[in-house]
Short mmCIF file of C-alpha atoms in Angstrom, two decimals:
data_model
loop_
_atom_site.label_atom_id
_atom_site.label_comp_id
_atom_site.label_asym_id
_atom_site.label_seq_id
_atom_site.Cartn_x
_atom_site.Cartn_y
_atom_site.Cartn_z
CA MET A 158 -20.90 4.05 9.12
CA LYS A 159 -17.79 5.51 7.50
CA ARG A 160 -17.04 4.36 3.94
CA ALA A 161 -13.60 2.93 3.20
CA TYR A 162 -11.28 5.12 1.16
CA TYR A 163 -10.26 2.23 -1.10
CA LYS A 164 -12.76 -0.06 -2.84
CA GLY A 165 -10.23 -2.84 -3.35
CA PRO A 166 -6.57 -3.55 -4.17
CA ILE A 167 -6.72 -2.21 -7.75
CA ASP A 168 -8.48 0.97 -6.65
CA CYS A 169 -5.86 1.33 -3.91
CA CYS A 170 -2.95 1.06 -6.37
CA MET A 171 -4.58 3.50 -8.80
CA LYS A 172 -5.24 6.10 -6.07
CA VAL A 173 -1.76 5.73 -4.57
CA VAL A 174 -0.09 6.19 -7.98
CA ARG A 175 -2.34 9.14 -8.81
CA GLU A 176 -1.83 10.86 -5.44
CA GLU A 177 1.74 9.93 -4.55
CA GLY A 178 3.45 8.78 -7.74
CA LEU A 179 4.54 5.43 -9.13
CA SER A 180 7.83 5.25 -7.23
CA VAL A 181 6.08 5.17 -3.85
CA LEU A 182 4.80 1.64 -4.57
CA MET A 183 8.35 0.30 -4.58
CA THR A 184 10.07 2.60 -2.08
CA SER A 185 7.64 3.33 0.74
CA GLY A 186 8.52 0.97 3.56
CA LEU A 187 11.00 -1.06 1.49
CA ILE A 188 13.86 -0.86 4.02
CA SER A 189 11.56 -1.65 6.95
CA THR A 190 10.09 -4.60 5.01
CA ILE A 191 13.54 -6.00 4.24
CA LEU A 192 14.58 -5.62 7.90
CA ARG A 193 11.39 -7.31 9.07
CA GLU A 194 11.83 -10.23 6.69
CA THR A 195 15.50 -10.68 7.59
CA PHE A 196 14.85 -10.98 11.32
CA CYS A 197 11.61 -12.88 10.75
CA TYR A 198 13.25 -15.71 8.85
CA ALA A 199 16.36 -15.70 11.00
CA GLY A 200 14.04 -16.25 13.97
CA GLN A 201 12.02 -18.90 12.14
CA PHE A 202 14.90 -21.03 10.90
CA GLY A 203 16.99 -20.40 14.01
CA GLY A 204 14.15 -21.47 16.29
CA TYR A 205 13.43 -24.51 14.13
CA PHE A 206 17.00 -25.78 14.02
CA LEU A 207 17.82 -25.00 17.67
CA PHE A 208 14.67 -26.73 18.92
CA LYS A 209 15.28 -29.71 16.63
CA ARG A 210 18.81 -30.02 18.00
CA ALA A 211 17.52 -29.72 21.59
CA LEU A 212 14.96 -32.48 20.95
CA ALA A 213 17.63 -34.77 19.53
CA GLN A 214 19.83 -34.10 22.56
CA PHE A 215 16.88 -34.69 24.92
CA HIS A 216 16.06 -38.03 23.26
CA GLY A 217 19.73 -39.00 22.99
CA CYS A 218 19.61 -39.53 19.23
CA SER A 219 20.89 -37.94 16.05
CA LEU A 220 18.90 -35.45 14.00
CA ASP A 221 18.26 -38.14 11.38
CA GLU A 222 16.60 -40.38 13.98
CA LEU A 223 13.97 -37.83 15.02
CA GLY A 224 10.36 -38.71 14.27
CA HIS A 225 7.69 -36.71 12.49
CA SER A 226 6.32 -35.29 15.74
CA SER A 227 9.71 -33.74 16.52
CA TYR A 228 9.74 -32.01 13.15
CA PHE A 229 6.17 -30.87 13.72
CA LEU A 230 7.03 -29.39 17.14
CA SER A 231 10.20 -27.80 15.77
CA GLY A 232 8.20 -26.19 12.99
CA GLY A 233 5.76 -24.78 15.54
CA VAL A 234 8.58 -23.32 17.61
CA GLY A 235 10.08 -21.88 14.43
CA GLY A 236 6.76 -20.25 13.55
CA LEU A 237 6.46 -18.79 17.05
CA CYS A 238 9.99 -17.38 16.84
CA CYS A 239 9.13 -15.94 13.43
CA TRP A 240 6.19 -13.98 14.79
CA LEU A 241 7.98 -12.92 17.98
CA THR A 242 10.75 -11.34 15.93
CA SER A 243 8.66 -9.90 13.10
CA TYR A 244 5.51 -8.56 14.74
CA PRO A 245 7.08 -5.48 16.40
CA GLN A 246 8.84 -4.64 13.15
CA ASP A 247 5.61 -5.19 11.22
CA ILE A 248 3.89 -2.52 13.31
CA VAL A 249 6.65 -0.03 12.43
CA LYS A 250 6.50 -0.99 8.74
CA THR A 251 2.73 -0.57 8.64
CA LYS A 252 2.86 2.84 10.31
CA LEU A 253 5.47 3.98 7.79
CA GLN A 254 3.59 2.65 4.78
CA THR A 255 0.25 4.17 5.76
CA GLN A 256 1.45 7.74 6.15
CA LYS A 257 0.55 10.01 3.23
CA VAL A 258 3.34 11.67 1.26
CA GLY A 259 2.16 15.19 2.10
CA GLN A 260 1.66 14.31 5.76
CA ILE A 261 4.95 12.72 6.82
CA LYS A 262 4.55 11.83 10.49
CA TYR A 263 7.89 10.06 10.95
CA PRO A 264 10.76 12.13 9.54
CA ARG A 265 13.84 10.44 8.16
CA HIS A 266 17.07 10.48 10.15
CA PRO A 267 19.42 13.25 8.96
CA THR A 268 22.40 10.94 8.34
CA ILE A 269 21.02 7.37 8.22
CA PRO A 270 18.77 6.46 5.25
CA ASP A 271 16.12 4.83 7.44
CA GLU A 272 12.77 5.90 5.86
CA GLY A 273 11.70 7.22 9.28
CA ILE A 274 12.18 3.92 11.14
CA ILE A 275 14.09 5.49 14.01
CA SER A 276 11.60 8.30 14.66
CA CYS A 277 8.69 5.84 14.37
CA VAL A 278 10.23 3.46 16.93
CA LYS A 279 10.96 6.39 19.26
CA GLU A 280 7.37 7.60 19.07
CA ILE A 281 5.96 4.13 19.72
CA TRP A 282 8.31 3.69 22.69
CA VAL A 283 7.43 7.08 24.21
CA LYS A 284 3.66 6.90 23.65
CA GLU A 285 2.97 3.18 24.15
CA GLY A 286 6.02 1.66 25.85
CA THR A 287 6.90 -2.00 25.40
CA TYR A 288 3.27 -2.89 24.63
CA GLY A 289 3.17 -0.55 21.60
#
């Protein structure tokens, strides 16, 4: 069985700082993380509020008159929308964050400061298609 490279989170941080420098902890994958979170929460709150409004319309009542089960269902739909919008971006973010500094697999765009997002998405699309 192959031993893990990191023994735990502290060992991971120490090795990353030693091998790649302190700045990589705050910059590697930062843009892709911000993009993921933006769309993730837009999907979550958008799904929640749209479904809550649809339930109120379906029941012929105002939003204030909805019961607890409607809020529960709306929260579930919001959570589903959150994962549907964030999971593909999370795969890209993870691929970018796990590449070593000396072994850059996804080069940055020449004019757009994208941290390699565009080349990573292209490679996923070419190699794995929509299921990547």
